[in-house]
Amino acid sequence: MTDFYATVFGAGPSGLSIANALSKKGKSVLLIDPYVSENAPGAPAGLVNPATGRRAKLSWRSRECFDALNRHLDELEQFADDGAQPIISRSGVIRPAINEKLADNFLESLEKYDWPKGWIRWMKRDEVTACNPEIAPNHGALYLNNGFTVFADRYLNTYRKFLRNKGVECRYEEASYQFNENSRTFSISIQEEHYSSEHIIIAAGFNAPSFKDWDYLPLHLVKGQIVHFEADEDLSWHHAVSSMGYALRRGKRELVVGSTYEHKFEGLNTTDDAYQRIADKLANMLPNISKRVKKIGQVAGIRVTTPNKLPVIGRHREIDNLCIYTAMGSKGLLFSEYTASLLADHLADNTAMPDELGTDRFHK
Ligand SMILES: Cc1cc2nc3c(=O)[nH]c(=O)nc-3n(C[C@H](O)[C@H](O)[C@H](O)COP(=O)(O)OP(=O)(O)OC[C@H]3O[C@@H](n4cnc5c(N)ncnc54)[C@H](O)[C@@H]3O)c2cc1C
């Protein structure tokens, strides 16, 4: 009998969600992350939007992902203090077609995908203006009723507290693991303390490849930066705006605008070049507002992706109780609750992982 059923390395969206999914199944979990806390700074906002990219493609298993995420958010909001700042804003997403090509793509998306009822509709130009007069001249817009903004820093900190409250052992410290061939279990060391664990789950985001057991995966790292702005007066709308870039509302005057996709980069620093590209995105989407904001912050992070642009979740090719849970790309907020339930079912109940997510696709 081990001290823990699973030890999860990484307390970002992936690590938190798998710790939660296993804990819900009554499994004991040790959660490790030396770089965060329950009051950690982080991205001020992120977007949950099922119509992705310039083609507004319906995202992977979106209905299941939304159902899982919404159930989780209801629980998390109930847990959060009444007086605390909100962790999400369910205010929808407008995707204005600010050029003809986008309009063609967006209209095609309405026909091409099997959108669940009530999720999406077309807004004519007049309606866009009535809804938000600051939006740039456009050919109409998609409106995603169920899209929303997550205040990512508050969300993650609240989630960490929630898990600790549920009995997950949360340690914001360096730790290492060793595999014991004889018992086929793991020893976990946190400074002078030692624990045993039946499973290890690496959910360390862009640091996953630094765990040498996983250096065979073809993970691709894409740096991204966002800029946090404050307007000179209160803003009159609440929805997210997403066109070729996005602008998310926070508080009365703040806008979080993103993001860059940097395939070649040298470090996690923020850059003036990225700032300029993001300021240009804001000017393209909300031209008048862009003249009335000042920068109050800039954040850089790294997305992990795979060749099929879907997460990689499953067991190691040789040590089958060592698992990976990463490569959420730009959809960590939307995917992580549902995909965690798949991995938890796989580990605890031996269900199969979908082929398109599993590690087997890299073992063949
Ligand atoms: C600029 C930008 C904008 C984005 N916008 C959005 C958005 O609008 N919507 C959206 O859904 N997604 C967005 N994303 C993507 C989203 O951030 C990721 O999908 C998500 O963070 C992935 O979660 P994760 O837990 O797998 O990885 P991460 O969030 O990277 O978390 C990994 C965790 O592992 C920890 N860790 C690292 N090394 C170790 C170690 N050795 N031991 C233990 N822990 C370790 C880290 O401290 C971190 O907390 C954006 C990303 C960027 C960069």
Short mmCIF file of N, CA and C in Angstrom, two decimals, residues 218-362:
data_model
loop_
_atom_site.label_atom_id
_atom_site.label_comp_id
_atom_site.label_asym_id
_atom_site.label_seq_id
_atom_site.Cartn_x
_atom_site.Cartn_y
_atom_site.Cartn_z
N PRO A 218 7.17 14.25 -29.17
CA PRO A 218 7.40 15.37 -30.09
C PRO A 218 6.61 16.61 -29.68
N LEU A 219 6.95 17.17 -28.52
CA LEU A 219 6.22 18.35 -28.04
C LEU A 219 6.81 19.59 -28.68
N HIS A 220 5.92 20.49 -29.08
CA HIS A 220 6.37 21.74 -29.70
C HIS A 220 5.99 22.89 -28.76
N LEU A 221 6.93 23.80 -28.52
CA LEU A 221 6.68 24.90 -27.58
C LEU A 221 6.46 26.20 -28.34
N VAL A 222 5.41 26.90 -27.99
CA VAL A 222 5.07 28.17 -28.66
C VAL A 222 4.92 29.23 -27.57
N LYS A 223 5.79 30.21 -27.62
CA LYS A 223 5.70 31.29 -26.62
C LYS A 223 4.52 32.21 -26.97
N GLY A 224 3.89 32.76 -25.94
CA GLY A 224 2.81 33.72 -26.17
C GLY A 224 2.90 34.85 -25.17
N GLN A 225 2.51 36.04 -25.60
CA GLN A 225 2.50 37.18 -24.68
C GLN A 225 1.13 37.86 -24.74
N ILE A 226 0.72 38.40 -23.59
CA ILE A 226 -0.51 39.19 -23.54
C ILE A 226 -0.20 40.52 -22.85
N VAL A 227 -1.01 41.53 -23.14
CA VAL A 227 -0.80 42.85 -22.52
C VAL A 227 -2.06 43.24 -21.76
N HIS A 228 -1.84 43.78 -20.59
CA HIS A 228 -2.93 44.20 -19.70
C HIS A 228 -3.00 45.73 -19.79
N PHE A 229 -4.14 46.24 -20.23
CA PHE A 229 -4.31 47.68 -20.41
C PHE A 229 -5.36 48.21 -19.44
N GLU A 230 -5.27 49.51 -19.20
CA GLU A 230 -6.35 50.19 -18.46
C GLU A 230 -6.81 51.38 -19.28
N ALA A 231 -8.15 51.51 -19.43
CA ALA A 231 -8.71 52.63 -20.21
C ALA A 231 -8.84 53.87 -19.33
N ASP A 232 -9.01 55.01 -19.96
CA ASP A 232 -9.08 56.26 -19.19
C ASP A 232 -10.46 56.48 -18.58
N GLU A 233 -11.43 55.66 -18.97
CA GLU A 233 -12.74 55.72 -18.29
C GLU A 233 -13.41 54.34 -18.34
N ASP A 234 -14.51 54.19 -17.60
CA ASP A 234 -15.18 52.88 -17.54
C ASP A 234 -15.61 52.45 -18.93
N LEU A 235 -15.51 51.16 -19.20
CA LEU A 235 -15.90 50.63 -20.52
C LEU A 235 -17.34 50.14 -20.46
N SER A 236 -18.01 50.19 -21.61
CA SER A 236 -19.47 50.02 -21.58
C SER A 236 -19.92 48.60 -21.93
N TRP A 237 -19.01 47.67 -22.18
CA TRP A 237 -19.43 46.31 -22.54
C TRP A 237 -18.69 45.31 -21.66
N HIS A 238 -19.21 44.08 -21.65
CA HIS A 238 -18.61 43.04 -20.81
C HIS A 238 -18.10 41.84 -21.60
N HIS A 239 -18.66 41.63 -22.80
CA HIS A 239 -18.29 40.43 -23.58
C HIS A 239 -16.82 40.48 -24.01
N ALA A 240 -16.30 39.30 -24.35
CA ALA A 240 -14.97 39.23 -24.96
C ALA A 240 -15.10 39.55 -26.44
N VAL A 241 -14.06 40.15 -27.00
CA VAL A 241 -14.02 40.41 -28.44
C VAL A 241 -12.86 39.57 -28.98
N SER A 242 -13.14 38.77 -30.02
CA SER A 242 -12.07 37.92 -30.57
C SER A 242 -12.17 37.96 -32.09
N SER A 243 -11.12 38.50 -32.68
CA SER A 243 -11.13 38.57 -34.14
C SER A 243 -9.82 37.97 -34.64
N MET A 244 -8.83 38.81 -34.91
CA MET A 244 -7.48 38.27 -35.16
C MET A 244 -6.66 38.69 -33.95
N GLY A 245 -6.91 38.04 -32.84
CA GLY A 245 -6.46 38.47 -31.52
C GLY A 245 -7.71 38.59 -30.65
N TYR A 246 -7.51 38.79 -29.36
CA TYR A 246 -8.70 38.93 -28.50
C TYR A 246 -8.50 40.04 -27.48
N ALA A 247 -9.63 40.60 -27.02
CA ALA A 247 -9.61 41.62 -25.97
C ALA A 247 -10.65 41.20 -24.93
N LEU A 248 -10.17 40.96 -23.71
CA LEU A 248 -11.04 40.46 -22.65
C LEU A 248 -11.22 41.53 -21.60
N ARG A 249 -12.42 41.64 -21.06
CA ARG A 249 -12.71 42.64 -20.04
C ARG A 249 -12.35 42.12 -18.66
N ARG A 250 -11.84 43.02 -17.81
CA ARG A 250 -11.62 42.69 -16.40
C ARG A 250 -11.85 43.98 -15.62
N GLY A 251 -12.64 43.92 -14.55
CA GLY A 251 -12.93 45.13 -13.78
C GLY A 251 -13.68 46.14 -14.65
N LYS A 252 -13.66 47.41 -14.20
CA LYS A 252 -14.46 48.41 -14.91
C LYS A 252 -13.76 48.97 -16.14
N ARG A 253 -12.41 48.97 -16.07
CA ARG A 253 -11.68 49.67 -17.14
C ARG A 253 -10.61 48.84 -17.82
N GLU A 254 -10.40 47.61 -17.31
CA GLU A 254 -9.23 46.88 -17.83
C GLU A 254 -9.56 46.03 -19.05
N LEU A 255 -8.54 45.87 -19.88
CA LEU A 255 -8.63 45.02 -21.07
C LEU A 255 -7.39 44.15 -21.11
N VAL A 256 -7.59 42.87 -21.36
CA VAL A 256 -6.45 41.96 -21.50
C VAL A 256 -6.42 41.54 -22.96
N VAL A 257 -5.33 41.85 -23.63
CA VAL A 257 -5.30 41.69 -25.08
C VAL A 257 -4.19 40.71 -25.46
N GLY A 258 -4.54 39.76 -26.32
CA GLY A 258 -3.54 38.78 -26.74
C GLY A 258 -3.78 38.36 -28.16
N SER A 259 -3.02 37.47 -28.54
CA SER A 259 -1.73 37.13 -27.97
C SER A 259 -0.78 36.86 -29.13
N THR A 260 0.49 36.71 -28.81
CA THR A 260 1.44 36.38 -29.87
C THR A 260 1.60 34.87 -29.95
N TYR A 261 2.05 34.39 -31.09
CA TYR A 261 2.41 32.98 -31.29
C TYR A 261 3.85 32.97 -31.78
N GLU A 262 4.80 32.74 -30.89
CA GLU A 262 6.22 32.85 -31.22
C GLU A 262 6.83 31.45 -31.26
N HIS A 263 7.11 31.00 -32.48
CA HIS A 263 7.62 29.63 -32.64
C HIS A 263 9.12 29.56 -32.40
N LYS A 264 9.79 30.71 -32.55
CA LYS A 264 11.23 30.75 -32.22
C LYS A 264 11.40 31.77 -31.12
N PHE A 265 11.97 31.38 -30.02
CA PHE A 265 12.15 32.32 -28.91
C PHE A 265 13.31 31.87 -28.06
N GLU A 266 13.78 32.84 -27.25
CA GLU A 266 14.91 32.47 -26.38
C GLU A 266 14.56 32.73 -24.95
N GLY A 267 13.72 32.47 -24.26
CA GLY A 267 13.47 32.84 -22.88
C GLY A 267 12.06 33.35 -22.69
N LEU A 268 11.73 33.51 -21.44
CA LEU A 268 10.35 33.82 -21.07
C LEU A 268 10.13 35.31 -20.80
N ASN A 269 11.09 36.13 -21.24
CA ASN A 269 10.95 37.57 -21.00
C ASN A 269 9.87 38.17 -21.90
N THR A 270 9.28 39.29 -21.45
CA THR A 270 8.35 40.02 -22.32
C THR A 270 9.17 40.93 -23.23
N THR A 271 8.63 41.24 -24.40
CA THR A 271 9.43 42.01 -25.37
C THR A 271 8.63 43.19 -25.92
N ASP A 272 9.35 44.22 -26.33
CA ASP A 272 8.72 45.40 -26.93
C ASP A 272 8.07 45.06 -28.26
N ASP A 273 8.72 44.17 -28.98
CA ASP A 273 8.19 43.78 -30.29
C ASP A 273 6.80 43.14 -30.13
N ALA A 274 6.68 42.25 -29.13
CA ALA A 274 5.38 41.60 -28.89
C ALA A 274 4.36 42.65 -28.44
N TYR A 275 4.80 43.58 -27.59
CA TYR A 275 3.88 44.63 -27.15
C TYR A 275 3.29 45.36 -28.37
N GLN A 276 4.17 45.70 -29.32
CA GLN A 276 3.71 46.45 -30.48
C GLN A 276 2.70 45.65 -31.30
N ARG A 277 2.99 44.35 -31.45
CA ARG A 277 2.07 43.52 -32.25
C ARG A 277 0.71 43.41 -31.55
N ILE A 278 0.73 43.35 -30.23
CA ILE A 278 -0.54 43.24 -29.48
C ILE A 278 -1.29 44.57 -29.52
N ALA A 279 -0.55 45.67 -29.40
CA ALA A 279 -1.20 46.99 -29.50
C ALA A 279 -1.85 47.13 -30.88
N ASP A 280 -1.20 46.60 -31.92
CA ASP A 280 -1.79 46.65 -33.27
C ASP A 280 -3.07 45.82 -33.34
N LYS A 281 -3.07 44.68 -32.67
CA LYS A 281 -4.28 43.85 -32.66
C LYS A 281 -5.43 44.62 -32.02
N LEU A 282 -5.14 45.28 -30.90
CA LEU A 282 -6.19 46.07 -30.23
C LEU A 282 -6.69 47.17 -31.17
N ALA A 283 -5.76 47.84 -31.85
CA ALA A 283 -6.17 48.92 -32.77
C ALA A 283 -7.04 48.38 -33.90
N ASN A 284 -6.77 47.15 -34.34
CA ASN A 284 -7.59 46.55 -35.41
C ASN A 284 -8.99 46.19 -34.93
N MET A 285 -9.09 45.78 -33.66
CA MET A 285 -10.40 45.32 -33.15
C MET A 285 -11.21 46.47 -32.57
N LEU A 286 -10.55 47.35 -31.79
CA LEU A 286 -11.25 48.41 -31.04
C LEU A 286 -10.45 49.70 -31.23
N PRO A 287 -10.53 50.30 -32.44
CA PRO A 287 -9.59 51.38 -32.79
C PRO A 287 -9.66 52.58 -31.86
N ASN A 288 -10.86 53.00 -31.48
CA ASN A 288 -10.92 54.21 -30.63
C ASN A 288 -10.40 53.93 -29.23
N ILE A 289 -10.75 52.76 -28.73
CA ILE A 289 -10.31 52.40 -27.38
C ILE A 289 -8.78 52.33 -27.33
N SER A 290 -8.19 51.85 -28.43
CA SER A 290 -6.73 51.66 -28.41
C SER A 290 -6.00 52.98 -28.18
N LYS A 291 -6.67 54.10 -28.47
CA LYS A 291 -6.01 55.41 -28.25
C LYS A 291 -6.21 55.90 -26.81
N ARG A 292 -7.02 55.17 -26.06
CA ARG A 292 -7.38 55.67 -24.72
C ARG A 292 -6.94 54.71 -23.61
N VAL A 293 -5.94 53.88 -23.90
CA VAL A 293 -5.49 52.92 -22.88
C VAL A 293 -4.02 53.13 -22.56
N LYS A 294 -3.68 52.74 -21.35
CA LYS A 294 -2.25 52.67 -21.02
C LYS A 294 -1.93 51.24 -20.55
N LYS A 295 -0.71 50.86 -20.80
CA LYS A 295 -0.29 49.51 -20.43
C LYS A 295 -0.09 49.43 -18.92
N ILE A 296 -0.66 48.38 -18.28
CA ILE A 296 -0.38 48.20 -16.85
C ILE A 296 0.34 46.88 -16.57
N GLY A 297 0.51 46.06 -17.60
CA GLY A 297 1.26 44.82 -17.40
C GLY A 297 1.44 44.08 -18.72
N GLN A 298 2.37 43.16 -18.70
CA GLN A 298 2.61 42.30 -19.87
C GLN A 298 3.10 40.96 -19.34
N VAL A 299 2.57 39.88 -19.86
CA VAL A 299 2.88 38.54 -19.35
C VAL A 299 3.30 37.66 -20.52
N ALA A 300 4.30 36.81 -20.28
CA ALA A 300 4.70 35.83 -21.30
C ALA A 300 4.51 34.43 -20.73
N GLY A 301 4.15 33.49 -21.59
CA GLY A 301 4.01 32.09 -21.18
C GLY A 301 4.33 31.20 -22.36
N ILE A 302 4.26 29.91 -22.12
CA ILE A 302 4.57 28.97 -23.20
C ILE A 302 3.45 27.93 -23.33
N ARG A 303 2.96 27.79 -24.56
CA ARG A 303 1.97 26.75 -24.84
C ARG A 303 2.72 25.51 -25.32
N VAL A 304 2.15 24.36 -25.01
CA VAL A 304 2.73 23.11 -25.50
C VAL A 304 1.76 22.52 -26.50
N THR A 305 2.25 22.13 -27.68
CA THR A 305 1.35 21.51 -28.66
C THR A 305 1.98 20.23 -29.22
N THR A 306 1.16 19.46 -29.91
CA THR A 306 1.62 18.22 -30.56
C THR A 306 1.27 18.33 -32.05
N PRO A 307 1.77 17.40 -32.88
CA PRO A 307 1.49 17.50 -34.32
C PRO A 307 -0.01 17.55 -34.65
N ASN A 308 -0.87 16.81 -33.91
CA ASN A 308 -2.31 16.88 -34.24
C ASN A 308 -3.04 17.97 -33.43
N LYS A 309 -2.25 18.81 -32.74
CA LYS A 309 -2.80 19.96 -31.99
C LYS A 309 -3.75 19.54 -30.87
N LEU A 310 -3.62 18.30 -30.41
CA LEU A 310 -4.45 17.85 -29.29
C LEU A 310 -3.54 17.45 -28.13
N PRO A 311 -4.07 17.44 -26.92
CA PRO A 311 -3.25 17.08 -25.76
C PRO A 311 -2.62 15.70 -25.91
N VAL A 312 -1.60 15.45 -25.12
CA VAL A 312 -1.06 14.09 -25.03
C VAL A 312 -1.22 13.64 -23.58
N ILE A 313 -1.98 12.54 -23.46
CA ILE A 313 -2.40 12.10 -22.13
C ILE A 313 -2.34 10.58 -22.09
N GLY A 314 -1.57 10.05 -21.18
CA GLY A 314 -1.56 8.59 -21.07
C GLY A 314 -0.29 8.08 -20.42
N ARG A 315 -0.05 6.79 -20.66
CA ARG A 315 1.01 6.08 -19.94
C ARG A 315 2.33 6.09 -20.70
N HIS A 316 3.40 5.96 -19.95
CA HIS A 316 4.74 5.85 -20.52
C HIS A 316 4.89 4.53 -21.27
N ARG A 317 5.75 4.52 -22.28
CA ARG A 317 5.86 3.29 -23.09
C ARG A 317 6.47 2.12 -22.32
N GLU A 318 7.25 2.39 -21.26
CA GLU A 318 7.85 1.27 -20.51
C GLU A 318 7.35 1.17 -19.07
N ILE A 319 7.12 2.32 -18.45
CA ILE A 319 6.69 2.31 -17.04
C ILE A 319 5.22 2.68 -17.04
N ASP A 320 4.34 1.70 -16.93
CA ASP A 320 2.95 2.01 -17.27
C ASP A 320 2.18 2.77 -16.19
N ASN A 321 2.75 2.90 -14.99
CA ASN A 321 2.07 3.76 -14.01
C ASN A 321 2.70 5.17 -13.94
N LEU A 322 3.54 5.48 -14.93
CA LEU A 322 4.05 6.85 -15.10
C LEU A 322 3.26 7.47 -16.25
N CYS A 323 2.61 8.62 -15.97
CA CYS A 323 1.71 9.20 -16.98
C CYS A 323 2.11 10.62 -17.33
N ILE A 324 1.69 11.03 -18.50
CA ILE A 324 1.89 12.41 -18.94
C ILE A 324 0.51 13.03 -19.17
N TYR A 325 0.43 14.32 -18.86
CA TYR A 325 -0.84 15.03 -19.09
C TYR A 325 -0.46 16.45 -19.48
N THR A 326 -0.32 16.68 -20.79
CA THR A 326 0.16 18.00 -21.22
C THR A 326 -0.33 18.31 -22.65
N ALA A 327 0.25 19.36 -23.22
CA ALA A 327 -0.02 19.78 -24.61
C ALA A 327 -1.46 20.24 -24.81
N MET A 328 -1.90 21.11 -23.93
CA MET A 328 -3.25 21.67 -24.04
C MET A 328 -3.31 22.79 -25.08
N GLY A 329 -2.17 23.16 -25.64
CA GLY A 329 -2.16 24.21 -26.66
C GLY A 329 -2.79 25.48 -26.13
N SER A 330 -3.69 26.07 -26.92
CA SER A 330 -4.37 27.30 -26.50
C SER A 330 -5.71 27.01 -25.84
N LYS A 331 -5.94 25.75 -25.47
CA LYS A 331 -7.28 25.40 -25.00
C LYS A 331 -7.28 24.76 -23.62
N GLY A 332 -6.25 25.08 -22.83
CA GLY A 332 -6.14 24.43 -21.52
C GLY A 332 -7.37 24.64 -20.65
N LEU A 333 -7.95 25.83 -20.71
CA LEU A 333 -9.10 26.10 -19.84
C LEU A 333 -10.30 25.27 -20.29
N LEU A 334 -10.50 25.18 -21.59
CA LEU A 334 -11.66 24.44 -22.10
C LEU A 334 -11.48 22.92 -21.99
N PHE A 335 -10.29 22.43 -22.32
CA PHE A 335 -10.09 20.97 -22.37
C PHE A 335 -9.94 20.32 -21.00
N SER A 336 -9.25 21.00 -20.05
CA SER A 336 -8.63 20.26 -18.96
C SER A 336 -9.60 19.48 -18.07
N GLU A 337 -10.79 20.01 -17.80
CA GLU A 337 -11.69 19.26 -16.91
C GLU A 337 -12.15 17.96 -17.56
N TYR A 338 -12.54 18.05 -18.84
CA TYR A 338 -13.02 16.84 -19.51
C TYR A 338 -11.90 15.82 -19.70
N THR A 339 -10.74 16.30 -20.16
CA THR A 339 -9.65 15.35 -20.41
C THR A 339 -9.15 14.73 -19.09
N ALA A 340 -9.25 15.48 -18.00
CA ALA A 340 -8.87 14.90 -16.70
C ALA A 340 -9.81 13.76 -16.34
N SER A 341 -11.10 13.93 -16.66
CA SER A 341 -12.04 12.85 -16.32
C SER A 341 -11.70 11.60 -17.14
N LEU A 342 -11.23 11.80 -18.39
CA LEU A 342 -10.85 10.64 -19.21
C LEU A 342 -9.65 9.91 -18.60
N LEU A 343 -8.65 10.69 -18.17
CA LEU A 343 -7.45 10.05 -17.60
C LEU A 343 -7.78 9.38 -16.26
N ALA A 344 -8.60 10.03 -15.45
CA ALA A 344 -8.96 9.44 -14.15
C ALA A 344 -9.72 8.12 -14.37
N ASP A 345 -10.63 8.11 -15.34
CA ASP A 345 -11.37 6.87 -15.64
C ASP A 345 -10.41 5.79 -16.14
N HIS A 346 -9.47 6.23 -16.97
CA HIS A 346 -8.51 5.27 -17.53
C HIS A 346 -7.68 4.62 -16.40
N LEU A 347 -7.20 5.44 -15.47
CA LEU A 347 -6.35 4.91 -14.40
C LEU A 347 -7.15 4.09 -13.40
N ALA A 348 -8.29 4.63 -13.00
CA ALA A 348 -9.02 3.97 -11.91
C ALA A 348 -9.93 2.85 -12.41
N ASP A 349 -10.47 2.99 -13.63
CA ASP A 349 -11.48 2.03 -14.10
C ASP A 349 -11.06 1.31 -15.38
N ASN A 350 -9.83 1.59 -15.80
CA ASN A 350 -9.28 0.89 -16.96
C ASN A 350 -10.02 1.14 -18.27
N THR A 351 -10.66 2.28 -18.41
CA THR A 351 -11.31 2.62 -19.69
C THR A 351 -10.22 3.04 -20.68
N ALA A 352 -10.55 2.99 -21.97
CA ALA A 352 -9.54 3.34 -22.99
C ALA A 352 -9.46 4.85 -23.15
N MET A 353 -8.25 5.35 -23.40
CA MET A 353 -8.10 6.77 -23.77
C MET A 353 -8.42 6.91 -25.25
N PRO A 354 -9.03 8.04 -25.68
CA PRO A 354 -9.25 8.23 -27.12
C PRO A 354 -7.90 8.16 -27.85
N ASP A 355 -7.90 7.47 -29.02
CA ASP A 355 -6.64 7.29 -29.77
C ASP A 355 -5.95 8.62 -30.06
N GLU A 356 -6.76 9.65 -30.36
CA GLU A 356 -6.15 10.92 -30.79
C GLU A 356 -5.45 11.66 -29.65
N LEU A 357 -5.69 11.23 -28.39
CA LEU A 357 -5.02 11.87 -27.25
C LEU A 357 -3.90 11.02 -26.68
N GLY A 358 -4.00 9.72 -26.83
CA GLY A 358 -3.16 8.80 -26.09
C GLY A 358 -1.68 8.89 -26.44
N THR A 359 -0.86 8.36 -25.55
CA THR A 359 0.59 8.34 -25.80
C THR A 359 0.95 7.29 -26.84
N ASP A 360 0.06 6.30 -27.04
CA ASP A 360 0.36 5.24 -28.01
C ASP A 360 0.67 5.80 -29.39
N ARG A 361 0.08 6.96 -29.70
CA ARG A 361 0.31 7.48 -31.05
C ARG A 361 1.78 7.85 -31.27
N PHE A 362 2.54 7.99 -30.18
CA PHE A 362 3.97 8.28 -30.33
C PHE A 362 4.84 7.06 -30.07
#
